[in-house]
Amino acid sequence: MPFLSDTLARVKPSPTIAMTNKAAELKAQGRDIIGLSAGEPDFDTPANIAEAGGRAIAEGKTRYTAVDGIPELKRAICAKFKRDNDLDYTPSEVSVGTGGKQVLYNALMATLNPGDEVIIPAPYWVSYPDMVLLAGGTPVTVACGIETGYKLTAETLEAAITPNTKWLLFNSPSNPTGAGYSHDELKALTDVLLRHDHVWVMTDDMYEHLAFGDFRFTTPAQVEPGLKDRTLTVNGVSKAYAMTGWRIGYAAGPEPLIRAMAKLQSQSTSNPCSVSQWAAVEALDGPQDFIAPNNAVFQRRRDLVVAGLNAAPGVTCPVPDGAFYVYPDISGCIGKTSTGGTVIADDEAFATALLEEEGVAVVFGAAFGLSPNFRVSYATSDAALEEACGRIRRFCEGLR
Ligand SMILES: Cc1ncc(COP(=O)(O)O)c(C=O)c1O
C-alpha cells in the first residue's frame, strides 16, 4: 500500500519554488543575484494597520474566533464591497480565510466532484490548476495569447464551456501578465455566461487596487448583476495593503456556498489569525490614502521595466494595466544559443541560463501555462530593476 495519497500524486511541485531555490543556492555561493520572482509588495504594512494588530494583542484579542471571521471584519468587508464595487452583501454572505489562497481552495473543495470542469484562462496564477486537481476536479486551460492581450474572449470562453463546466476561474488584473479587463471586455464574457446558467464564476480580484493609468477595475457581479447569485467574488488584503504575511483573504457569494466553505474551514484550519483579522478591519475601514502613492511608485517601475525589456532583442513586452508583473514574450530568443553555450530550447532554458550567466531570477512562462514567456515581478527597487534590465538586455544581445 503506498504511503502517500493518490490525490497528492495528481499535483506537481511548484516550478516557481524550484527557481527560487536555485537562486538562493547561487546567492549562498556568493553570487550577485537579483530576484524578480517574488509575488509581494516590497512596502511595509502601513503603520496604522500594524498598530491595530499590536492593539489586538495588547487587548487580549488572541482567542479562537468565529470560524469564518469576526463580525467586525465581515461588516468591514460588506462596506468595502459597497464602497468600491457597488455590491450589496450581508455578513452571512461573507467568508474570511487564511489568505485569498485558502478562500479559493475552500470554494473549490466545497463544490467540485469528479468530472467537474473548471475553465482557467492561461497564463494563470500557478496554484489554480493544482488546487482544482487537489479538489478532484478537471482544470480546462484556455490559451490566451499576446494577440488578445493575454485575455479571454467571448469566443474562446464559449468554445470551452461543456455540460460539465462548473466554474470559470477568472483573475483581473492578472498574475502573471498584469492584464486587466475593461468593462466592455468583461461584459462580453458575462453575456456568454448568462446563456449558460450551470456555470459559476469565481473571480479573483486580489489586485483590484493595483490599477494604473486609464484602466478602471470592475468585477463580474458588478458588470452583470444577473450573475451575482452564481458568482464568488474573492479578494484580500495581501497585495494592496502590503499584508502578505498576515494571511487574510475573503470572499462574498451566495449563502449556501459560504456555509459550505465555513464547514470545510471548521474541520481544517478553523478561524484565520485573530490578530490579523483586527488588522484587516483597520485596513478596510481606515484611511486608504497610501494606495495612490504606492501605485505611482509601481507605475513608474512598470514603465521602467517595459522600456528596459523592449530594448532587449527577441523580447516583446506589452504594457500591463495593473498588478506588479510584466509577462514578456520571448519567441525571438527561442532556438538560439547563449554566450555560456546553453541552447534556448524553451522558456525554462532561457530562465535557467539567465540566472546562471547573468544572475537574474525570473519565473519561466511554462509555470503559468503559456510559453515562451517569463514573468518579472517589479515589486523591488528602481536600482535593482535598472540593473536587471541591463543584464537581461546583455543576455539577449549575446544570443546567437
Ligand atoms: C492571483 C492571486 N490570487 C491569490 C493570491 C493569494 O493571495 P493571499 O496572499 O491572500 O493568499 C495571489 C498571491 O500571490 C495571487 O497572485
Tab-separated table of C-alpha atoms and ligand atoms in Angstrom:
chain	number	residue	atom	x	y	z
A	1	MET	CA	0.000	0.000	0.000
A	2	PRO	CA	1.569	3.372	-0.970
A	3	PHE	CA	2.112	5.738	1.952
A	4	LEU	CA	1.346	8.963	0.090
A	5	SER	CA	-2.112	9.662	-1.262
A	6	ASP	CA	-3.171	9.319	-4.901
A	7	THR	CA	-4.529	12.865	-4.660
A	8	LEU	CA	-1.074	14.238	-3.991
A	9	ALA	CA	0.287	12.377	-6.987
A	10	ARG	CA	-2.036	14.407	-9.240
A	11	VAL	CA	-0.305	17.629	-8.197
A	12	LYS	CA	3.084	18.789	-9.423
A	13	PRO	CA	5.625	20.534	-7.227
A	14	SER	CA	5.773	24.286	-7.808
A	15	PRO	CA	8.195	25.227	-10.610
A	16	THR	CA	8.462	28.701	-9.093
A	17	ILE	CA	9.859	27.193	-5.908
A	18	ALA	CA	12.467	25.306	-7.943
A	19	MET	CA	13.648	28.597	-9.497
A	20	THR	CA	13.630	30.357	-6.123
A	21	ASN	CA	15.689	27.531	-4.588
A	22	LYS	CA	18.200	27.700	-7.417
A	23	ALA	CA	18.541	31.472	-6.936
A	24	ALA	CA	19.012	31.019	-3.168
A	25	GLU	CA	21.668	28.370	-3.800
A	26	LEU	CA	23.644	30.705	-6.091
A	27	LYS	CA	23.293	33.569	-3.592
A	28	ALA	CA	24.638	31.319	-0.821
A	29	GLN	CA	27.675	30.677	-3.028
A	30	GLY	CA	28.324	34.419	-3.005
A	31	ARG	CA	26.899	35.203	-6.456
A	32	ASP	CA	25.307	38.621	-7.065
A	33	ILE	CA	21.675	37.629	-7.749
A	34	ILE	CA	18.774	39.978	-8.495
A	35	GLY	CA	15.463	38.331	-7.588
A	36	LEU	CA	12.491	39.318	-9.736
A	37	SER	CA	10.330	36.363	-8.796
A	38	ALA	CA	8.655	37.424	-5.540
A	39	GLY	CA	4.888	37.951	-5.691
A	40	GLU	CA	4.638	40.533	-2.940
A	41	PRO	CA	4.999	44.302	-2.493
A	42	ASP	CA	8.322	45.493	-1.105
A	43	PHE	CA	6.489	48.084	1.047
A	44	ASP	CA	5.928	47.603	4.787
A	45	THR	CA	2.398	47.213	6.177
A	46	PRO	CA	1.108	50.779	6.836
A	47	ALA	CA	1.713	51.823	10.460
A	48	ASN	CA	-1.975	52.287	11.401
A	49	ILE	CA	-2.708	48.705	10.313
A	50	ALA	CA	0.294	47.205	12.106
A	51	GLU	CA	-0.682	49.184	15.237
A	52	ALA	CA	-4.216	47.770	15.086
A	53	GLY	CA	-2.665	44.295	15.140
A	54	GLY	CA	-0.485	45.281	18.115
A	55	ARG	CA	-3.503	46.706	19.924
A	56	ALA	CA	-5.423	43.469	19.392
A	57	ILE	CA	-2.605	41.556	21.115
A	58	ALA	CA	-2.451	44.082	23.996
A	59	GLU	CA	-6.217	43.861	24.449
A	60	GLY	CA	-6.143	40.078	24.599
A	61	LYS	CA	-8.000	39.529	21.328
A	62	THR	CA	-5.961	36.388	20.974
A	63	ARG	CA	-8.504	33.604	21.298
A	64	TYR	CA	-10.392	31.483	18.792
A	65	THR	CA	-12.900	33.497	16.804
A	66	ALA	CA	-15.930	32.603	14.717
A	67	VAL	CA	-14.685	30.075	12.140
A	68	ASP	CA	-15.025	32.249	9.043
A	69	GLY	CA	-14.400	35.675	10.512
A	70	ILE	CA	-15.279	38.104	13.305
A	71	PRO	CA	-18.491	40.125	12.759
A	72	GLU	CA	-16.499	43.403	12.744
A	73	LEU	CA	-14.399	42.216	9.808
A	74	LYS	CA	-17.385	40.826	7.932
A	75	ARG	CA	-19.089	44.216	8.316
A	76	ALA	CA	-15.944	45.996	7.055
A	77	ILE	CA	-15.872	43.660	4.053
A	78	CYS	CA	-19.548	44.366	3.239
A	79	ALA	CA	-18.783	48.119	3.442
A	80	LYS	CA	-15.766	47.639	1.153
A	81	PHE	CA	-17.860	45.816	-1.465
A	82	LYS	CA	-20.437	48.618	-1.374
A	83	ARG	CA	-17.829	51.415	-1.487
A	84	ASP	CA	-15.516	50.008	-4.152
A	85	ASN	CA	-17.732	47.751	-6.241
A	86	ASP	CA	-21.317	48.893	-5.597
A	87	LEU	CA	-22.153	45.342	-4.494
A	88	ASP	CA	-24.609	44.654	-1.673
A	89	TYR	CA	-23.684	41.757	0.587
A	90	THR	CA	-24.703	40.882	4.124
A	91	PRO	CA	-22.237	39.386	6.654
A	92	SER	CA	-23.804	35.936	6.185
A	93	GLU	CA	-22.698	36.089	2.548
A	94	VAL	CA	-19.044	36.700	3.504
A	95	SER	CA	-16.258	34.243	4.334
A	96	VAL	CA	-12.839	35.136	5.762
A	97	GLY	CA	-9.903	32.750	5.449
A	98	THR	CA	-6.155	32.471	5.854
A	99	GLY	CA	-5.323	34.415	2.699
A	100	GLY	CA	-7.120	34.547	-0.603
A	101	LYS	CA	-5.450	31.234	-1.287
A	102	GLN	CA	-7.400	29.375	1.384
A	103	VAL	CA	-10.656	31.009	0.321
A	104	LEU	CA	-10.169	29.871	-3.299
A	105	TYR	CA	-9.172	26.398	-2.121
A	106	ASN	CA	-12.201	26.141	0.197
A	107	ALA	CA	-14.562	27.135	-2.603
A	108	LEU	CA	-13.137	24.523	-4.977
A	109	MET	CA	-13.076	21.808	-2.290
A	110	ALA	CA	-16.639	22.639	-1.307
A	111	THR	CA	-18.052	22.389	-4.832
A	112	LEU	CA	-16.050	20.076	-7.102
A	113	ASN	CA	-16.950	16.463	-7.806
A	114	PRO	CA	-15.021	14.099	-10.107
A	115	GLY	CA	-15.672	15.114	-13.710
A	116	ASP	CA	-16.474	18.747	-12.880
A	117	GLU	CA	-14.539	21.123	-15.104
A	118	VAL	CA	-13.060	24.479	-14.191
A	119	ILE	CA	-12.170	26.838	-17.046
A	120	ILE	CA	-8.850	28.581	-16.350
A	121	PRO	CA	-7.593	31.203	-18.809
A	122	ALA	CA	-3.836	30.753	-19.394
A	123	PRO	CA	-1.482	32.235	-18.428
A	124	TYR	CA	-2.839	31.679	-14.929
A	125	TRP	CA	-1.718	32.038	-11.341
A	126	VAL	CA	0.320	28.871	-10.683
A	127	SER	CA	-1.947	27.500	-7.954
A	128	TYR	CA	-5.257	27.373	-9.861
A	129	PRO	CA	-4.873	24.097	-11.823
A	130	ASP	CA	-3.300	22.247	-8.911
A	131	MET	CA	-5.997	23.407	-6.500
A	132	VAL	CA	-8.629	22.114	-8.923
A	133	LEU	CA	-6.797	18.782	-9.158
A	134	LEU	CA	-6.491	18.530	-5.369
A	135	ALA	CA	-10.229	19.132	-5.113
A	136	GLY	CA	-10.863	16.259	-7.540
A	137	GLY	CA	-11.946	18.410	-10.496
A	138	THR	CA	-10.586	18.807	-14.014
A	139	PRO	CA	-8.796	22.037	-14.987
A	140	VAL	CA	-9.606	23.132	-18.538
A	141	THR	CA	-6.970	25.667	-19.519
A	142	VAL	CA	-7.686	28.055	-22.374
A	143	ALA	CA	-4.696	29.675	-24.079
A	144	CYS	CA	-4.980	33.478	-24.162
A	145	GLY	CA	-2.011	34.725	-26.173
A	146	ILE	CA	-0.340	38.064	-26.591
A	147	GLU	CA	-2.582	38.817	-29.615
A	148	THR	CA	-5.608	39.214	-27.302
A	149	GLY	CA	-3.542	40.979	-24.634
A	150	TYR	CA	-3.386	37.659	-22.702
A	151	LYS	CA	-7.148	37.916	-22.189
A	152	LEU	CA	-10.035	35.505	-22.605
A	153	THR	CA	-12.511	36.447	-25.340
A	154	ALA	CA	-16.207	35.643	-25.655
A	155	GLU	CA	-15.462	33.171	-28.456
A	156	THR	CA	-12.787	31.231	-26.582
A	157	LEU	CA	-14.942	31.143	-23.453
A	158	GLU	CA	-17.971	29.896	-25.395
A	159	ALA	CA	-15.871	27.163	-27.028
A	160	ALA	CA	-14.516	25.959	-23.661
A	161	ILE	CA	-17.895	25.533	-21.950
A	162	THR	CA	-19.260	21.976	-21.764
A	163	PRO	CA	-22.154	20.439	-19.814
A	164	ASN	CA	-19.537	19.562	-17.156
A	165	THR	CA	-18.278	23.121	-16.623
A	166	LYS	CA	-18.824	24.182	-13.025
A	167	TRP	CA	-16.689	27.314	-12.727
A	168	LEU	CA	-14.891	29.944	-14.719
A	169	LEU	CA	-11.889	30.907	-12.577
A	170	PHE	CA	-11.226	34.498	-13.520
A	171	ASN	CA	-8.442	36.919	-12.486
A	172	SER	CA	-8.112	40.612	-13.329
A	173	PRO	CA	-5.659	42.350	-13.080
A	174	SER	CA	-3.789	39.145	-13.692
A	175	ASN	CA	-0.900	37.395	-12.112
A	176	PRO	CA	1.305	36.790	-14.184
A	177	THR	CA	0.503	39.258	-17.003
A	178	GLY	CA	-0.896	42.351	-15.271
A	179	ALA	CA	-3.648	42.385	-17.924
A	180	GLY	CA	-6.912	43.926	-16.738
A	181	TYR	CA	-10.344	43.514	-18.338
A	182	SER	CA	-12.223	46.688	-19.235
A	183	HIS	CA	-15.934	46.943	-18.522
A	184	ASP	CA	-16.769	46.081	-22.144
A	185	GLU	CA	-14.386	43.124	-22.290
A	186	LEU	CA	-15.893	41.767	-19.105
A	187	LYS	CA	-19.442	42.373	-20.356
A	188	ALA	CA	-18.675	40.268	-23.449
A	189	LEU	CA	-17.733	37.393	-21.105
A	190	THR	CA	-20.679	37.814	-18.746
A	191	ASP	CA	-23.041	37.822	-21.767
A	192	VAL	CA	-21.723	34.358	-22.637
A	193	LEU	CA	-22.140	33.184	-19.040
A	194	LEU	CA	-25.735	34.435	-18.902
A	195	ARG	CA	-26.523	31.917	-21.646
A	196	HIS	CA	-25.039	29.020	-19.624
A	197	ASP	CA	-26.776	29.020	-16.286
A	198	HIS	CA	-24.920	25.964	-14.941
A	199	VAL	CA	-21.588	27.854	-14.983
A	200	TRP	CA	-20.487	29.800	-11.896
A	201	VAL	CA	-17.820	32.499	-11.745
A	202	MET	CA	-15.025	32.550	-9.189
A	203	THR	CA	-13.393	35.925	-9.656
A	204	ASP	CA	-10.013	36.542	-8.035
A	205	ASP	CA	-9.853	40.323	-7.529
A	206	MET	CA	-6.681	40.248	-5.445
A	207	TYR	CA	-5.026	43.012	-7.494
A	208	GLU	CA	-8.107	45.280	-7.650
A	209	HIS	CA	-6.369	48.319	-6.187
A	210	LEU	CA	-3.178	47.920	-8.222
A	211	ALA	CA	-4.599	49.551	-11.353
A	212	PHE	CA	-2.734	52.106	-13.447
A	213	GLY	CA	-3.402	54.914	-15.903
A	214	ASP	CA	-6.774	54.810	-17.651
A	215	PHE	CA	-7.593	51.290	-16.534
A	216	ARG	CA	-10.727	51.136	-14.369
A	217	PHE	CA	-11.187	47.980	-12.340
A	218	THR	CA	-14.533	46.251	-12.414
A	219	THR	CA	-15.739	42.815	-11.346
A	220	PRO	CA	-18.217	40.339	-12.909
A	221	ALA	CA	-21.086	40.690	-10.394
A	222	GLN	CA	-20.910	44.474	-10.799
A	223	VAL	CA	-20.850	44.345	-14.604
A	224	GLU	CA	-23.692	41.813	-14.744
A	225	PRO	CA	-25.933	41.799	-11.653
A	226	GLY	CA	-27.793	38.870	-13.232
A	227	LEU	CA	-24.747	36.716	-12.414
A	228	LYS	CA	-24.450	37.729	-8.752
A	229	ASP	CA	-26.281	34.647	-7.475
A	230	ARG	CA	-23.689	32.394	-9.116
A	231	THR	CA	-20.568	34.458	-8.504
A	232	LEU	CA	-17.995	34.151	-5.748
A	233	THR	CA	-16.023	37.397	-5.523
A	234	VAL	CA	-12.648	36.734	-3.883
A	235	ASN	CA	-10.348	39.440	-2.598
A	236	GLY	CA	-7.896	40.057	0.217
A	237	VAL	CA	-5.621	42.494	1.974
A	238	SER	CA	-2.293	40.903	0.990
A	239	LYS	CA	-1.324	42.977	-2.033
A	240	ALA	CA	-2.859	46.480	-1.839
A	241	TYR	CA	-2.268	46.763	1.915
A	242	ALA	CA	1.175	45.117	1.884
A	243	MET	CA	-0.045	42.433	4.298
A	244	THR	CA	1.108	39.182	2.656
A	245	GLY	CA	2.364	37.703	5.928
A	246	TRP	CA	-0.775	38.494	7.907
A	247	ARG	CA	-2.752	35.955	5.864
A	248	ILE	CA	-6.234	37.401	5.485
A	249	GLY	CA	-8.382	36.844	2.400
A	250	TYR	CA	-12.125	36.925	1.941
A	251	ALA	CA	-14.967	36.233	-0.445
A	252	ALA	CA	-18.617	37.118	-0.886
A	253	GLY	CA	-21.230	34.992	-2.586
A	254	PRO	CA	-24.462	33.064	-2.155
A	255	GLU	CA	-25.077	31.982	1.433
A	256	PRO	CA	-25.259	28.205	0.851
A	257	LEU	CA	-21.804	28.300	-0.744
A	258	ILE	CA	-20.431	30.465	2.068
A	259	ARG	CA	-21.861	28.000	4.632
A	260	ALA	CA	-20.256	25.068	2.813
A	261	MET	CA	-16.886	26.842	2.819
A	262	ALA	CA	-17.213	27.523	6.556
A	263	LYS	CA	-17.988	23.843	7.193
A	264	LEU	CA	-14.768	22.873	5.428
A	265	GLN	CA	-12.739	25.503	7.281
A	266	SER	CA	-14.223	24.387	10.607
A	267	GLN	CA	-12.744	20.911	10.091
A	268	SER	CA	-9.382	22.051	8.765
A	269	THR	CA	-7.819	25.309	9.993
A	270	SER	CA	-10.674	26.973	11.933
A	271	ASN	CA	-10.503	30.753	12.154
A	272	PRO	CA	-7.835	32.859	10.465
A	273	CYS	CA	-5.437	34.535	12.935
A	274	SER	CA	-7.467	36.719	15.341
A	275	VAL	CA	-4.845	39.478	15.474
A	276	SER	CA	-4.643	39.645	11.682
A	277	GLN	CA	-8.414	39.925	11.445
A	278	TRP	CA	-8.342	43.064	13.614
A	279	ALA	CA	-5.537	44.494	11.482
A	280	ALA	CA	-7.653	43.775	8.383
A	281	VAL	CA	-10.598	45.690	9.921
A	282	GLU	CA	-8.284	48.718	10.133
A	283	ALA	CA	-7.004	48.117	6.580
A	284	LEU	CA	-10.522	48.155	5.128
A	285	ASP	CA	-12.137	50.763	7.401
A	286	GLY	CA	-9.103	53.046	7.876
A	287	PRO	CA	-7.536	55.619	5.549
A	288	GLN	CA	-6.938	54.405	2.003
A	289	ASP	CA	-4.672	57.308	1.112
A	290	PHE	CA	-1.407	55.344	0.825
A	291	ILE	CA	-2.731	53.289	-2.093
A	292	ALA	CA	-2.383	56.058	-4.704
A	293	PRO	CA	1.260	56.940	-3.863
A	294	ASN	CA	2.187	53.239	-3.747
A	295	ASN	CA	0.579	52.806	-7.161
A	296	ALA	CA	2.518	55.781	-8.522
A	297	VAL	CA	5.726	54.011	-7.498
A	298	PHE	CA	4.571	50.758	-9.103
A	299	GLN	CA	3.543	52.539	-12.311
A	300	ARG	CA	6.949	54.230	-12.580
A	301	ARG	CA	8.645	50.853	-12.136
A	302	ARG	CA	6.307	49.236	-14.662
A	303	ASP	CA	7.256	51.834	-17.271
A	304	LEU	CA	10.944	51.439	-16.466
A	305	VAL	CA	10.768	47.642	-16.869
A	306	VAL	CA	8.606	47.653	-20.004
A	307	ALA	CA	11.013	50.076	-21.721
A	308	GLY	CA	14.073	48.159	-20.474
A	309	LEU	CA	12.778	44.782	-21.666
A	310	ASN	CA	11.556	46.018	-25.038
A	311	ALA	CA	15.119	47.212	-25.674
A	312	ALA	CA	16.301	43.572	-25.461
A	313	PRO	CA	16.443	41.808	-28.856
A	314	GLY	CA	13.873	38.998	-29.231
A	315	VAL	CA	11.727	40.279	-26.333
A	316	THR	CA	8.260	41.832	-26.726
A	317	CYS	CA	6.782	43.267	-23.551
A	318	PRO	CA	3.201	44.605	-23.563
A	319	VAL	CA	2.242	47.371	-21.125
A	320	PRO	CA	0.108	45.866	-18.331
A	321	ASP	CA	-2.906	47.574	-16.713
A	322	GLY	CA	-2.242	46.553	-13.147
A	323	ALA	CA	-0.674	44.221	-10.542
A	324	PHE	CA	3.135	44.346	-10.348
A	325	TYR	CA	4.129	41.907	-13.070
A	326	VAL	CA	5.117	42.001	-16.714
A	327	TYR	CA	4.997	38.951	-18.955
A	328	PRO	CA	7.220	39.468	-21.996
A	329	ASP	CA	7.064	37.164	-24.999
A	330	ILE	CA	10.464	35.718	-25.958
A	331	SER	CA	9.619	33.935	-29.223
A	332	GLY	CA	12.543	35.809	-30.802
A	333	CYS	CA	15.037	34.134	-28.430
A	334	ILE	CA	13.955	30.509	-28.834
A	335	GLY	CA	16.345	28.223	-30.742
A	336	LYS	CA	19.360	30.474	-30.154
A	337	THR	CA	22.447	29.741	-28.032
A	338	SER	CA	23.577	31.854	-25.091
A	339	THR	CA	27.091	33.212	-24.588
A	340	GLY	CA	27.553	30.498	-21.956
A	341	GLY	CA	26.634	27.790	-24.511
A	342	THR	CA	23.063	26.943	-23.451
A	343	VAL	CA	20.618	26.213	-26.252
A	344	ILE	CA	17.465	28.218	-25.506
A	345	ALA	CA	15.070	25.399	-26.386
A	346	ASP	CA	12.226	26.821	-24.299
A	347	ASP	CA	11.457	29.464	-21.692
A	348	GLU	CA	12.704	27.273	-18.853
A	349	ALA	CA	16.116	27.058	-20.552
A	350	PHE	CA	16.029	30.852	-21.011
A	351	ALA	CA	15.289	31.487	-17.319
A	352	THR	CA	17.878	28.955	-16.141
A	353	ALA	CA	20.633	30.355	-18.392
A	354	LEU	CA	19.696	33.941	-17.446
A	355	LEU	CA	20.072	33.031	-13.780
A	356	GLU	CA	23.337	31.170	-14.226
A	357	GLU	CA	25.001	33.591	-16.645
A	358	GLU	CA	23.663	36.974	-15.520
A	359	GLY	CA	22.345	36.340	-12.008
A	360	VAL	CA	18.758	37.456	-12.687
A	361	ALA	CA	15.968	35.274	-11.264
A	362	VAL	CA	12.676	35.352	-13.203
A	363	VAL	CA	9.945	32.710	-13.486
A	364	PHE	CA	9.596	30.930	-16.842
A	365	GLY	CA	6.271	31.049	-18.684
A	366	ALA	CA	5.584	27.290	-18.685
A	367	ALA	CA	4.908	27.600	-14.935
A	368	PHE	CA	1.930	29.824	-15.798
A	369	GLY	CA	0.699	27.748	-18.731
A	370	LEU	CA	1.680	29.969	-21.666
A	371	SER	CA	5.051	29.936	-23.437
A	372	PRO	CA	7.546	31.172	-24.485
A	373	ASN	CA	7.496	33.949	-21.880
A	374	PHE	CA	8.841	34.847	-18.499
A	375	ARG	CA	7.376	36.752	-15.576
A	376	VAL	CA	9.068	39.668	-13.904
A	377	SER	CA	7.801	40.981	-10.593
A	378	TYR	CA	8.767	44.645	-10.419
A	379	ALA	CA	7.976	44.967	-6.701
A	380	THR	CA	11.588	45.843	-5.986
A	381	SER	CA	13.821	48.940	-6.064
A	382	ASP	CA	14.316	51.052	-9.198
A	383	ALA	CA	18.068	50.478	-8.939
A	384	ALA	CA	17.658	46.679	-8.887
A	385	LEU	CA	15.208	46.859	-11.811
A	386	GLU	CA	17.540	49.025	-13.901
A	387	GLU	CA	20.469	46.704	-13.252
A	388	ALA	CA	18.328	43.615	-14.006
A	389	CYS	CA	17.023	45.057	-17.288
A	390	GLY	CA	20.589	45.882	-18.311
A	391	ARG	CA	21.658	42.302	-17.600
A	392	ILE	CA	18.655	40.845	-19.488
A	393	ARG	CA	19.482	43.079	-22.468
A	394	ARG	CA	23.119	41.933	-22.424
A	395	PHE	CA	21.997	38.289	-22.181
A	396	CYS	CA	19.661	38.681	-25.182
A	397	GLU	CA	22.252	40.587	-27.196
A	398	GLY	CA	24.617	37.667	-26.641
A	399	LEU	CA	22.211	35.089	-28.097
A	400	ARG	CA	23.412	33.650	-31.409
B	1	LIG	C1	-3.780	35.984	-8.395
B	1	LIG	C2	-3.552	35.683	-6.972
B	1	LIG	N1	-4.579	35.218	-6.247
B	1	LIG	C3	-4.443	34.912	-4.954
B	1	LIG	C4	-3.235	35.060	-4.320
B	1	LIG	C5	-3.141	34.668	-2.864
B	1	LIG	O1	-3.090	35.726	-2.043
B	1	LIG	P1	-3.029	35.547	-0.452
B	1	LIG	O2	-1.666	36.003	-0.054
B	1	LIG	O3	-4.107	36.421	0.071
B	1	LIG	O4	-3.262	34.116	-0.151
B	1	LIG	C6	-2.135	35.525	-5.030
B	1	LIG	C7	-0.821	35.627	-4.368
B	1	LIG	O5	0.216	35.653	-4.974
B	1	LIG	C8	-2.299	35.850	-6.391
B	1	LIG	O6	-1.280	36.299	-7.117
